[in-house]
Amino acid sequence: QVQLVESGGGLVQPGGSLILSCVVSGFTSDDYTIGWFRQAPGKDREGVSAIGARTGSTYYADSVKGRFTISRDNAKNTFYLQMNSLKAEDTGVYYCAPARPYRIRSSWHVSAADGFGSWGPGTQVTVSS
């Protein structure tokens, strides 16, 4: 059974940093592209970053490019999202999931992998002074 458990969220001031972790089980993590998603109150869930299976290629939405860094440790079945220069608009519940990055013109977008529905509990990130 696929399980993804996110952690590392919290309350941080604008300009601060957080590192999120995602531990996966139930599948071989290095066979999958994994993404980070977030959902702000009253808004749809959006993909912010993804890291490719095996190649480690990384993808970022324009809203987080240059501020967030995604990484993976296949030996630990764990994925990370380093978030720097946080803004109030980064507030939301963050999730990890198998992902499908795609490009429209010069911008990358991240959607959940086709058919995926086993979302974890997420971790709350609040950016506020």
Coordinates of C-alpha atoms in Angstrom, one line a residue:
Q1 CA 0.0 0.0 0.0
V2 CA 1.4 3.4 -1.0
Q3 CA 2.0 5.7 1.9
L4 CA 3.5 9.2 1.9
V5 CA 4.1 11.1 5.2
E6 CA 5.1 14.7 5.2
S7 CA 6.7 16.6 8.1
G8 CA 8.7 19.7 8.9
G9 CA 6.0 22.4 8.5
G10 CA 5.6 25.2 11.0
L11 CA 5.2 28.9 11.6
V12 CA 7.9 31.1 10.1
Q13 CA 8.3 34.8 9.5
P14 CA 8.5 36.2 6.0
G15 CA 12.0 35.8 4.7
G16 CA 12.6 32.7 6.8
S17 CA 13.3 29.1 5.8
L18 CA 11.9 25.6 6.4
I19 CA 12.8 22.1 5.3
L20 CA 10.0 19.7 4.6
S21 CA 10.5 15.9 4.5
C22 CA 8.4 13.2 2.8
V23 CA 8.9 9.6 3.6
V24 CA 7.5 7.1 1.1
S25 CA 6.7 3.4 1.5
G26 CA 4.8 0.8 -0.4
F27 CA 6.7 1.4 -3.7
T28 CA 10.2 1.8 -4.9
S29 CA 10.8 5.5 -4.6
D30 CA 13.5 5.7 -7.3
D31 CA 11.1 4.4 -9.9
Y32 CA 8.9 7.5 -9.5
T33 CA 9.0 11.2 -10.1
I34 CA 7.9 12.7 -6.9
G35 CA 6.5 16.2 -6.5
W36 CA 5.6 18.6 -3.8
F37 CA 2.2 20.2 -3.8
R38 CA 0.5 22.8 -1.7
Q39 CA -3.1 23.9 -1.0
A40 CA -3.9 27.3 0.4
P41 CA -7.2 27.9 2.2
G42 CA -10.0 28.2 -0.4
K43 CA -7.7 27.4 -3.3
D44 CA -7.0 24.3 -5.4
R45 CA -4.0 22.2 -4.7
E46 CA -1.0 23.2 -6.9
G47 CA 2.2 21.5 -7.8
V48 CA 5.3 23.5 -6.8
S49 CA 8.2 21.2 -7.6
A50 CA 9.2 17.7 -8.7
I51 CA 12.3 15.6 -9.0
G52 CA 12.7 13.0 -11.6
A53 CA 13.1 9.2 -11.1
R54 CA 16.7 8.0 -11.5
T55 CA 17.9 11.1 -13.3
G56 CA 17.2 13.5 -10.5
S57 CA 16.1 16.2 -12.9
T58 CA 14.3 19.0 -11.0
Y59 CA 11.3 21.1 -11.9
Y60 CA 10.0 24.2 -10.3
A61 CA 6.9 26.3 -10.7
D62 CA 7.6 29.9 -11.5
S63 CA 6.2 31.0 -8.1
V64 CA 9.0 29.2 -6.2
K65 CA 11.9 29.1 -8.7
G66 CA 15.1 30.3 -7.1
R67 CA 13.7 30.0 -3.6
F68 CA 12.8 26.3 -3.2
T69 CA 15.1 23.3 -3.7
I70 CA 13.9 19.7 -4.0
S71 CA 16.1 16.8 -3.4
R72 CA 15.8 13.0 -2.7
D73 CA 17.6 10.4 -0.7
N74 CA 16.7 7.1 -2.4
A75 CA 18.4 5.0 0.3
K76 CA 16.1 6.5 2.9
N77 CA 13.0 6.7 0.6
T78 CA 12.9 10.3 1.6
F79 CA 12.3 13.5 -0.3
Y80 CA 13.0 17.0 0.8
L81 CA 11.9 20.5 0.0
Q82 CA 14.2 23.3 1.2
M83 CA 12.2 26.5 1.3
N84 CA 14.0 29.9 1.6
S85 CA 12.9 33.5 1.4
L86 CA 9.4 32.4 2.4
K87 CA 6.5 34.7 1.6
A88 CA 2.9 34.9 3.0
E89 CA 1.6 33.5 -0.2
D90 CA 3.6 30.3 0.5
T91 CA 1.2 29.5 3.3
G92 CA -0.7 26.3 2.9
V93 CA -0.7 22.6 3.6
Y94 CA 2.1 20.9 1.7
Y95 CA 1.9 17.3 0.3
C96 CA 4.1 15.0 -1.6
A97 CA 3.0 12.6 -4.3
P98 CA 4.0 10.8 -7.4
A99 CA 4.1 13.6 -10.0
R100 CA 4.1 14.5 -13.7
P101 CA 5.9 17.6 -14.6
Y102 CA 5.1 19.2 -18.0
R103 CA 6.1 22.3 -19.8
I104 CA 4.0 25.1 -21.2
R105 CA 6.2 27.5 -23.2
S106 CA 9.0 28.3 -20.9
S107 CA 7.3 27.4 -17.6
W108 CA 7.2 24.1 -15.8
H109 CA 4.1 22.8 -14.1
V110 CA 3.6 19.9 -11.9
S111 CA 0.5 17.7 -11.7
A112 CA -0.2 14.5 -9.7
A113 CA 0.5 11.3 -11.5
D114 CA -2.4 9.9 -13.4
G115 CA -4.7 7.9 -11.1
F116 CA -3.0 8.9 -7.9
G117 CA -5.3 9.5 -5.0
S118 CA -3.6 8.3 -1.8
W119 CA -2.7 11.7 -0.5
G120 CA -0.9 11.8 2.9
P121 CA -1.9 14.1 5.8
G122 CA 0.3 17.0 4.6
T123 CA 2.2 19.4 6.8
Q124 CA 1.1 22.9 7.5
V125 CA 3.3 25.8 6.6
T126 CA 2.3 29.3 7.8
V127 CA 4.3 32.3 6.9
S128 CA 3.3 35.3 9.0
S129 CA 4.8 38.0 11.1

